[in-house]
Amino acid sequence: MHTRRLGKNHLDVTAIGLGCWGMSHAYGPAEEKESLATLENALDLGINFFDTADVYGDGHNESLIAKVLKSHRREMVIATKFGFVGDEHGAVGVCGRPEYVAAACEKSLRRLGIDAIDLYYLHRLDPLVPIEETVGAMADLVARGKIRFIGLSEVSAGTLRRAHAVHPVTALQSEYSLWQRDVEIKILPACRDLGISLVPYCPLGRGYLTGTVSPEKTFTEKDYRRNIPRFDAESMNLNQRLIDRLVHLSRTSGHTPAQLALAWLLEKDLSIVPIPGMKRRRHLKENVTATAIQLSPEMIETLDALGEQVAGERHNADNLRFVDKENG
């Protein structure tokens, strides 16, 4: 399994990590026994980078990972996130206040059963708290040995630069895939300039880029995709042209659509580490194999053109409001 270094630090991870959200929430029901087997199988295949968050299943995801982490700590690089909060009415908000940063970290450490978090992300920017204050509190956690490295998620290039001026940022997690390319405009150049790694979540378009989701698919009530405009019937019918072309390319190349999508991302920059989400073992080996694929310049150019016109927003309106758009 190929490895890559996150940021300018001594944090080496496998070229593809494992997004664990689906094991607790997001895409319909998950089975704990299979989730644990998936984590173990990922380790067997050489994956060492595991991504979670305190909000995933309201802490369930961190507690789930802890069951495997207990006997594999030296083999696992753990990234978790904080920032999403609810109120007495059940509404979701974001909190980046310094006192909350420390409290959230302690809760994650207890659930994970570890002494230090390898990579700690601010899940979303709190618009009411200057990023300098939040990152300052995260830097204090580094100084206290509670976390090793700092990350941000879904912030703009301008916010990223302000944060990095306070304390070195190791990684930025943002959505990036064949059908979600806006980070290429300002975010990716800023990451290169600052020496920050980009960690793309949803690198397979929430399953759509695997070629296994048809416009006729009905999502269960608890499936996050049910309320995403990009997955409504009209958008899926329009976007099927992209998938049909990707499937055709996969057949002629001898790779699966998912492998092509991941290999394309890995070619974009040597510091990029995608974290496809999985809750079952069946696709692990397929995704790991993508790290060994070398795409020709012609294939990269062809894949580049696939996502030029994509229908539908990537989040619903409620969740788009948490994405930091200012200055980039």
CSV table of C-alpha atoms in Angstrom, one decimal:
chain,number,residue,atom,x,y,z
A,1,MET,CA,0.0,0.0,0.0
A,2,HIS,CA,1.5,3.3,-1.1
A,3,THR,CA,1.8,6.0,1.6
A,4,ARG,CA,1.7,9.8,1.5
A,5,ARG,CA,2.8,12.5,3.9
A,6,LEU,CA,0.1,14.8,5.2
A,7,GLY,CA,1.2,18.4,5.2
A,8,LYS,CA,4.8,19.3,6.1
A,9,ASN,CA,4.7,17.1,9.1
A,10,HIS,CA,5.8,13.6,10.0
A,11,LEU,CA,2.4,12.2,9.5
A,12,ASP,CA,2.5,9.4,7.0
A,13,VAL,CA,-0.7,7.7,5.9
A,14,THR,CA,-1.8,5.3,3.3
A,15,ALA,CA,-2.7,6.9,-0.1
A,16,ILE,CA,-6.3,6.0,0.5
A,17,GLY,CA,-8.0,6.2,3.9
A,18,LEU,CA,-11.4,5.0,5.1
A,19,GLY,CA,-14.3,7.2,5.8
A,20,CYS,CA,-16.4,5.7,8.6
A,21,TRP,CA,-19.5,7.9,8.7
A,22,GLY,CA,-21.7,5.3,7.0
A,23,MET,CA,-21.0,2.8,9.8
A,24,SER,CA,-23.2,5.0,12.1
A,25,HIS,CA,-25.4,7.1,9.9
A,26,ALA,CA,-25.7,8.7,6.5
A,27,TYR,CA,-26.6,6.0,3.9
A,28,GLY,CA,-29.2,3.7,5.5
A,29,PRO,CA,-28.7,1.1,8.3
A,30,ALA,CA,-25.4,-0.4,9.0
A,31,GLU,CA,-24.6,-3.7,10.9
A,32,GLU,CA,-22.1,-3.4,13.6
A,33,LYS,CA,-20.5,-6.8,13.1
A,34,GLU,CA,-19.9,-6.0,9.4
A,35,SER,CA,-18.6,-2.6,10.3
A,36,LEU,CA,-16.1,-4.0,12.7
A,37,ALA,CA,-15.1,-6.6,10.1
A,38,THR,CA,-14.6,-3.8,7.6
A,39,LEU,CA,-12.3,-2.0,9.9
A,40,GLU,CA,-10.2,-5.1,10.5
A,41,ASN,CA,-10.1,-6.0,6.8
A,42,ALA,CA,-9.0,-2.4,6.0
A,43,LEU,CA,-6.0,-3.0,8.4
A,44,ASP,CA,-5.3,-6.3,6.8
A,45,LEU,CA,-5.1,-4.6,3.4
A,46,GLY,CA,-2.7,-2.0,4.7
A,47,ILE,CA,-5.0,1.0,5.3
A,48,ASN,CA,-3.9,3.0,8.3
A,49,PHE,CA,-5.9,6.2,8.0
A,50,PHE,CA,-9.4,6.3,9.5
A,51,ASP,CA,-11.8,9.3,9.5
A,52,THR,CA,-14.6,9.9,11.9
A,53,ALA,CA,-16.3,12.7,13.8
A,54,ASP,CA,-18.0,13.3,17.1
A,55,VAL,CA,-21.3,14.1,15.3
A,56,TYR,CA,-21.3,10.8,13.4
A,57,GLY,CA,-24.1,8.9,15.1
A,58,ASP,CA,-23.9,11.3,18.1
A,59,GLY,CA,-20.6,9.7,19.2
A,60,HIS,CA,-21.4,6.2,18.1
A,61,ASN,CA,-18.8,6.2,15.3
A,62,GLU,CA,-15.9,7.1,17.6
A,63,SER,CA,-17.0,4.4,20.1
A,64,LEU,CA,-17.3,1.9,17.3
A,65,ILE,CA,-13.8,2.6,16.1
A,66,ALA,CA,-12.5,2.3,19.6
A,67,LYS,CA,-13.4,-1.4,19.7
A,68,VAL,CA,-10.8,-2.0,16.9
A,69,LEU,CA,-8.4,0.8,18.0
A,70,LYS,CA,-8.0,-0.8,21.4
A,71,SER,CA,-5.8,-3.6,19.9
A,72,HIS,CA,-4.4,-1.8,16.9
A,73,ARG,CA,-3.4,1.7,18.1
A,74,ARG,CA,0.1,1.6,16.5
A,75,GLU,CA,-1.4,0.7,13.2
A,76,MET,CA,-4.1,3.3,13.0
A,77,VAL,CA,-3.9,7.1,12.3
A,78,ILE,CA,-7.1,8.5,13.7
A,79,ALA,CA,-8.7,11.7,12.3
A,80,THR,CA,-11.8,13.0,14.0
A,81,LYS,CA,-13.7,16.3,13.9
A,82,PHE,CA,-15.6,18.6,16.2
A,83,GLY,CA,-17.8,21.7,15.7
A,84,PHE,CA,-21.4,20.6,15.0
A,85,VAL,CA,-23.8,21.1,17.9
A,86,GLY,CA,-27.5,21.0,18.5
A,87,ASP,CA,-29.8,23.1,20.7
A,88,GLU,CA,-32.8,22.3,22.8
A,89,HIS,CA,-35.0,22.4,19.6
A,90,GLY,CA,-32.9,19.9,17.8
A,91,ALA,CA,-31.6,22.4,15.3
A,92,VAL,CA,-28.0,21.9,14.1
A,93,GLY,CA,-25.4,24.7,14.6
A,94,VAL,CA,-21.6,25.1,14.7
A,95,CYS,CA,-19.5,26.1,17.7
A,96,GLY,CA,-15.9,27.1,17.4
A,97,ARG,CA,-15.5,28.8,20.8
A,98,PRO,CA,-12.2,28.1,22.5
A,99,GLU,CA,-13.8,26.5,25.6
A,100,TYR,CA,-15.9,24.2,23.4
A,101,VAL,CA,-12.8,23.1,21.5
A,102,ALA,CA,-11.2,21.7,24.6
A,103,ALA,CA,-14.4,20.1,25.9
A,104,ALA,CA,-15.2,18.4,22.6
A,105,CYS,CA,-11.7,17.1,22.4
A,106,GLU,CA,-11.9,15.5,25.9
A,107,LYS,CA,-15.2,13.8,24.9
A,108,SER,CA,-13.7,12.4,21.7
A,109,LEU,CA,-10.6,11.1,23.6
A,110,ARG,CA,-12.8,9.3,26.0
A,111,ARG,CA,-15.0,7.7,23.3
A,112,LEU,CA,-11.9,6.7,21.3
A,113,GLY,CA,-10.1,5.4,24.4
A,114,ILE,CA,-6.8,7.1,23.4
A,115,ASP,CA,-4.5,9.7,24.9
A,116,ALA,CA,-4.0,11.8,21.8
A,117,ILE,CA,-5.8,12.3,18.5
A,118,ASP,CA,-3.6,12.2,15.5
A,119,LEU,CA,-5.4,14.7,13.3
A,120,TYR,CA,-8.1,16.9,14.8
A,121,TYR,CA,-10.4,18.9,12.4
A,122,LEU,CA,-12.7,21.8,12.9
A,123,HIS,CA,-15.7,20.3,11.1
A,124,ARG,CA,-17.2,23.6,9.9
A,125,LEU,CA,-16.3,27.2,10.4
A,126,ASP,CA,-18.2,29.0,13.2
A,127,PRO,CA,-19.2,32.4,11.5
A,128,LEU,CA,-19.5,34.0,15.0
A,129,VAL,CA,-16.0,33.1,16.1
A,130,PRO,CA,-12.8,34.4,14.4
A,131,ILE,CA,-10.9,31.4,13.0
A,132,GLU,CA,-7.8,32.7,14.8
A,133,GLU,CA,-9.5,32.0,18.1
A,134,THR,CA,-10.6,28.5,17.3
A,135,VAL,CA,-7.3,27.5,15.8
A,136,GLY,CA,-5.5,29.1,18.8
A,137,ALA,CA,-7.5,26.8,21.1
A,138,MET,CA,-6.6,23.8,18.8
A,139,ALA,CA,-2.9,24.9,19.0
A,140,ASP,CA,-3.2,24.8,22.8
A,141,LEU,CA,-4.4,21.2,22.5
A,142,VAL,CA,-1.2,20.4,20.5
A,143,ALA,CA,0.9,22.0,23.2
A,144,ARG,CA,-0.8,19.9,25.8
A,145,GLY,CA,-0.3,16.7,23.9
A,146,LYS,CA,-4.1,16.1,23.4
A,147,ILE,CA,-3.8,16.2,19.6
A,148,ARG,CA,-0.9,15.9,17.2
A,149,PHE,CA,-1.9,17.9,14.2
A,150,ILE,CA,-4.6,20.4,13.2
A,151,GLY,CA,-7.0,20.1,10.3
A,152,LEU,CA,-9.9,22.2,8.9
A,153,SER,CA,-12.9,21.1,6.9
A,154,GLU,CA,-14.9,23.0,4.1
A,155,VAL,CA,-13.2,26.4,4.7
A,156,SER,CA,-12.3,28.9,2.0
A,157,ALA,CA,-8.8,29.7,0.8
A,158,GLY,CA,-8.9,33.0,2.7
A,159,THR,CA,-9.9,31.3,6.0
A,160,LEU,CA,-7.3,28.6,5.4
A,161,ARG,CA,-4.5,31.2,5.1
A,162,ARG,CA,-5.6,33.0,8.3
A,163,ALA,CA,-5.7,29.8,10.2
A,164,HIS,CA,-2.3,28.7,9.0
A,165,ALA,CA,-0.8,32.0,10.1
A,166,VAL,CA,-1.8,31.1,13.7
A,167,HIS,CA,-0.6,27.5,13.7
A,168,PRO,CA,0.4,25.2,10.8
A,169,VAL,CA,-2.5,23.4,9.3
A,170,THR,CA,-1.7,19.8,8.2
A,171,ALA,CA,-4.8,18.9,6.2
A,172,LEU,CA,-8.0,20.4,4.7
A,173,GLN,CA,-10.9,18.1,4.2
A,174,SER,CA,-13.3,19.2,1.4
A,175,GLU,CA,-15.5,17.5,-1.1
A,176,TYR,CA,-13.6,16.7,-4.3
A,177,SER,CA,-14.3,14.2,-7.0
A,178,LEU,CA,-14.9,13.9,-10.7
A,179,TRP,CA,-18.2,15.6,-10.3
A,180,GLN,CA,-17.3,18.2,-7.7
A,181,ARG,CA,-14.4,20.3,-8.9
A,182,ASP,CA,-14.7,23.8,-7.4
A,183,VAL,CA,-11.7,23.3,-5.0
A,184,GLU,CA,-9.5,23.4,-8.0
A,185,ILE,CA,-10.1,27.2,-8.4
A,186,LYS,CA,-8.7,28.5,-5.2
A,187,ILE,CA,-8.5,25.8,-2.5
A,188,LEU,CA,-6.1,23.4,-4.1
A,189,PRO,CA,-3.7,26.2,-5.2
A,190,ALA,CA,-3.7,27.6,-1.6
A,191,CYS,CA,-3.0,24.1,-0.2
A,192,ARG,CA,0.0,23.7,-2.5
A,193,ASP,CA,1.3,27.2,-1.6
A,194,LEU,CA,1.0,26.5,2.1
A,195,GLY,CA,2.1,22.9,2.1
A,196,ILE,CA,-1.3,21.6,3.3
A,197,SER,CA,-2.7,18.2,2.2
A,198,LEU,CA,-6.1,18.0,0.7
A,199,VAL,CA,-8.2,15.1,2.0
A,200,PRO,CA,-11.2,14.7,-0.3
A,201,TYR,CA,-14.3,13.3,1.2
A,202,CYS,CA,-17.0,11.7,-1.0
A,203,PRO,CA,-14.4,11.0,-3.7
A,204,LEU,CA,-16.9,8.5,-5.2
A,205,GLY,CA,-19.7,11.0,-5.3
A,206,ARG,CA,-21.6,9.3,-2.4
A,207,GLY,CA,-21.6,6.1,-4.4
A,208,TYR,CA,-22.8,7.6,-7.7
A,209,LEU,CA,-19.3,7.4,-9.4
A,210,THR,CA,-19.2,3.7,-8.8
A,211,GLY,CA,-21.7,3.2,-11.6
A,212,THR,CA,-24.0,1.2,-9.4
A,213,VAL,CA,-26.6,3.9,-8.6
A,214,SER,CA,-29.3,4.4,-11.2
A,215,PRO,CA,-31.8,7.2,-11.6
A,216,GLU,CA,-34.5,4.7,-10.7
A,217,LYS,CA,-33.0,4.0,-7.2
A,218,THR,CA,-35.2,4.8,-4.2
A,219,PHE,CA,-33.3,5.9,-1.1
A,220,THR,CA,-34.4,4.9,2.3
A,221,GLU,CA,-35.9,7.5,4.7
A,222,LYS,CA,-32.6,7.7,6.7
A,223,ASP,CA,-30.3,7.9,3.6
A,224,TYR,CA,-28.7,11.3,3.5
A,225,ARG,CA,-28.8,11.3,-0.3
A,226,ARG,CA,-32.6,11.4,-0.2
A,227,ASN,CA,-32.5,15.1,0.5
A,228,ILE,CA,-29.6,16.1,-1.8
A,229,PRO,CA,-30.7,18.0,-5.0
A,230,ARG,CA,-28.0,16.2,-7.0
A,231,PHE,CA,-29.8,12.9,-6.2
A,232,ASP,CA,-33.3,13.9,-7.2
A,233,ALA,CA,-34.8,12.2,-10.2
A,234,GLU,CA,-34.3,15.1,-12.6
A,235,SER,CA,-30.6,15.7,-11.7
A,236,MET,CA,-29.8,12.0,-11.7
A,237,ASN,CA,-31.2,11.6,-15.2
A,238,LEU,CA,-29.1,14.5,-16.4
A,239,ASN,CA,-26.0,13.2,-14.6
A,240,GLN,CA,-26.4,9.7,-15.9
A,241,ARG,CA,-24.5,10.9,-19.1
A,242,LEU,CA,-21.4,11.4,-17.0
A,243,ILE,CA,-21.8,8.0,-15.4
A,244,ASP,CA,-22.3,6.3,-18.7
A,245,ARG,CA,-19.1,7.8,-20.1
A,246,LEU,CA,-17.2,6.8,-17.0
A,247,VAL,CA,-18.5,3.2,-17.2
A,248,HIS,CA,-17.5,3.1,-20.9
A,249,LEU,CA,-14.0,4.3,-20.0
A,250,SER,CA,-13.7,1.7,-17.2
A,251,ARG,CA,-14.6,-1.1,-19.6
A,252,THR,CA,-12.0,-0.1,-22.1
A,253,SER,CA,-9.3,0.5,-19.5
A,254,GLY,CA,-9.9,-2.7,-17.5
A,255,HIS,CA,-10.6,-0.9,-14.3
A,256,THR,CA,-13.8,-0.2,-12.4
A,257,PRO,CA,-15.5,3.2,-12.4
A,258,ALA,CA,-14.5,3.6,-8.7
A,259,GLN,CA,-10.9,2.8,-9.4
A,260,LEU,CA,-10.7,5.3,-12.2
A,261,ALA,CA,-12.3,8.0,-10.1
A,262,LEU,CA,-9.8,7.4,-7.2
A,263,ALA,CA,-6.8,7.1,-9.5
A,264,TRP,CA,-7.7,10.4,-11.1
A,265,LEU,CA,-7.8,12.1,-7.7
A,266,LEU,CA,-4.5,10.6,-6.7
A,267,GLU,CA,-2.9,12.0,-9.9
A,268,LYS,CA,-4.0,15.5,-9.1
A,269,ASP,CA,-1.4,16.1,-6.4
A,270,LEU,CA,1.0,13.8,-4.4
A,271,SER,CA,-0.3,15.1,-1.1
A,272,ILE,CA,-4.0,14.3,-1.8
A,273,VAL,CA,-5.4,11.4,0.3
A,274,PRO,CA,-9.0,10.5,-0.6
A,275,ILE,CA,-11.2,8.9,2.1
A,276,PRO,CA,-13.9,6.9,0.4
A,277,GLY,CA,-16.6,5.9,2.8
A,278,MET,CA,-17.4,2.2,3.3
A,279,LYS,CA,-19.4,0.2,5.8
A,280,ARG,CA,-18.9,-3.2,4.1
A,281,ARG,CA,-15.8,-5.2,3.1
A,282,ARG,CA,-16.8,-5.9,-0.5
A,283,HIS,CA,-15.3,-2.8,-2.0
A,284,LEU,CA,-12.2,-2.4,0.1
A,285,LYS,CA,-9.8,-4.3,-2.1
A,286,GLU,CA,-11.2,-2.6,-5.2
A,287,ASN,CA,-10.5,0.8,-3.8
A,288,VAL,CA,-7.0,-0.1,-2.5
A,289,THR,CA,-6.0,-1.4,-5.9
A,290,ALA,CA,-6.6,2.1,-7.3
A,291,THR,CA,-3.4,3.3,-5.6
A,292,ALA,CA,-1.4,1.2,-8.1
A,293,ILE,CA,-3.1,2.5,-11.3
A,294,GLN,CA,-1.1,4.9,-13.5
A,295,LEU,CA,-3.3,6.9,-15.8
A,296,SER,CA,-2.0,8.1,-19.1
A,297,PRO,CA,-2.1,11.9,-19.8
A,298,GLU,CA,-4.8,11.2,-22.4
A,299,MET,CA,-7.0,9.3,-19.9
A,300,ILE,CA,-6.6,12.1,-17.3
A,301,GLU,CA,-7.6,14.7,-19.9
A,302,THR,CA,-10.7,12.6,-20.8
A,303,LEU,CA,-11.7,12.2,-17.1
A,304,ASP,CA,-11.1,15.9,-16.5
A,305,ALA,CA,-13.8,16.7,-19.0
A,306,LEU,CA,-16.5,14.4,-17.5
A,307,GLY,CA,-17.5,16.8,-14.7
A,308,GLU,CA,-17.7,20.0,-16.7
A,309,GLN,CA,-21.5,20.0,-16.4
A,310,VAL,CA,-23.1,18.5,-13.3
A,311,ALA,CA,-26.8,19.0,-12.3
A,312,GLY,CA,-27.9,19.7,-8.8
A,313,GLU,CA,-26.3,21.0,-5.6
A,314,ARG,CA,-24.0,18.7,-3.6
A,315,HIS,CA,-25.8,19.5,-0.3
A,316,ASN,CA,-29.3,20.5,0.6
A,317,ALA,CA,-29.8,24.2,1.6
A,318,ASP,CA,-29.5,23.5,5.3
A,319,ASN,CA,-26.1,22.0,5.0
A,320,LEU,CA,-24.8,24.4,2.3
A,321,ARG,CA,-25.1,27.2,4.8
A,322,PHE,CA,-22.3,25.6,6.8
A,323,VAL,CA,-19.8,25.7,3.9
A,324,ASP,CA,-17.4,28.7,4.1
A,325,LYS,CA,-17.6,30.4,0.8
A,326,GLU,CA,-16.0,33.8,1.6
A,327,ASN,CA,-12.8,34.6,-0.3
A,328,GLY,CA,-12.7,31.3,-2.0
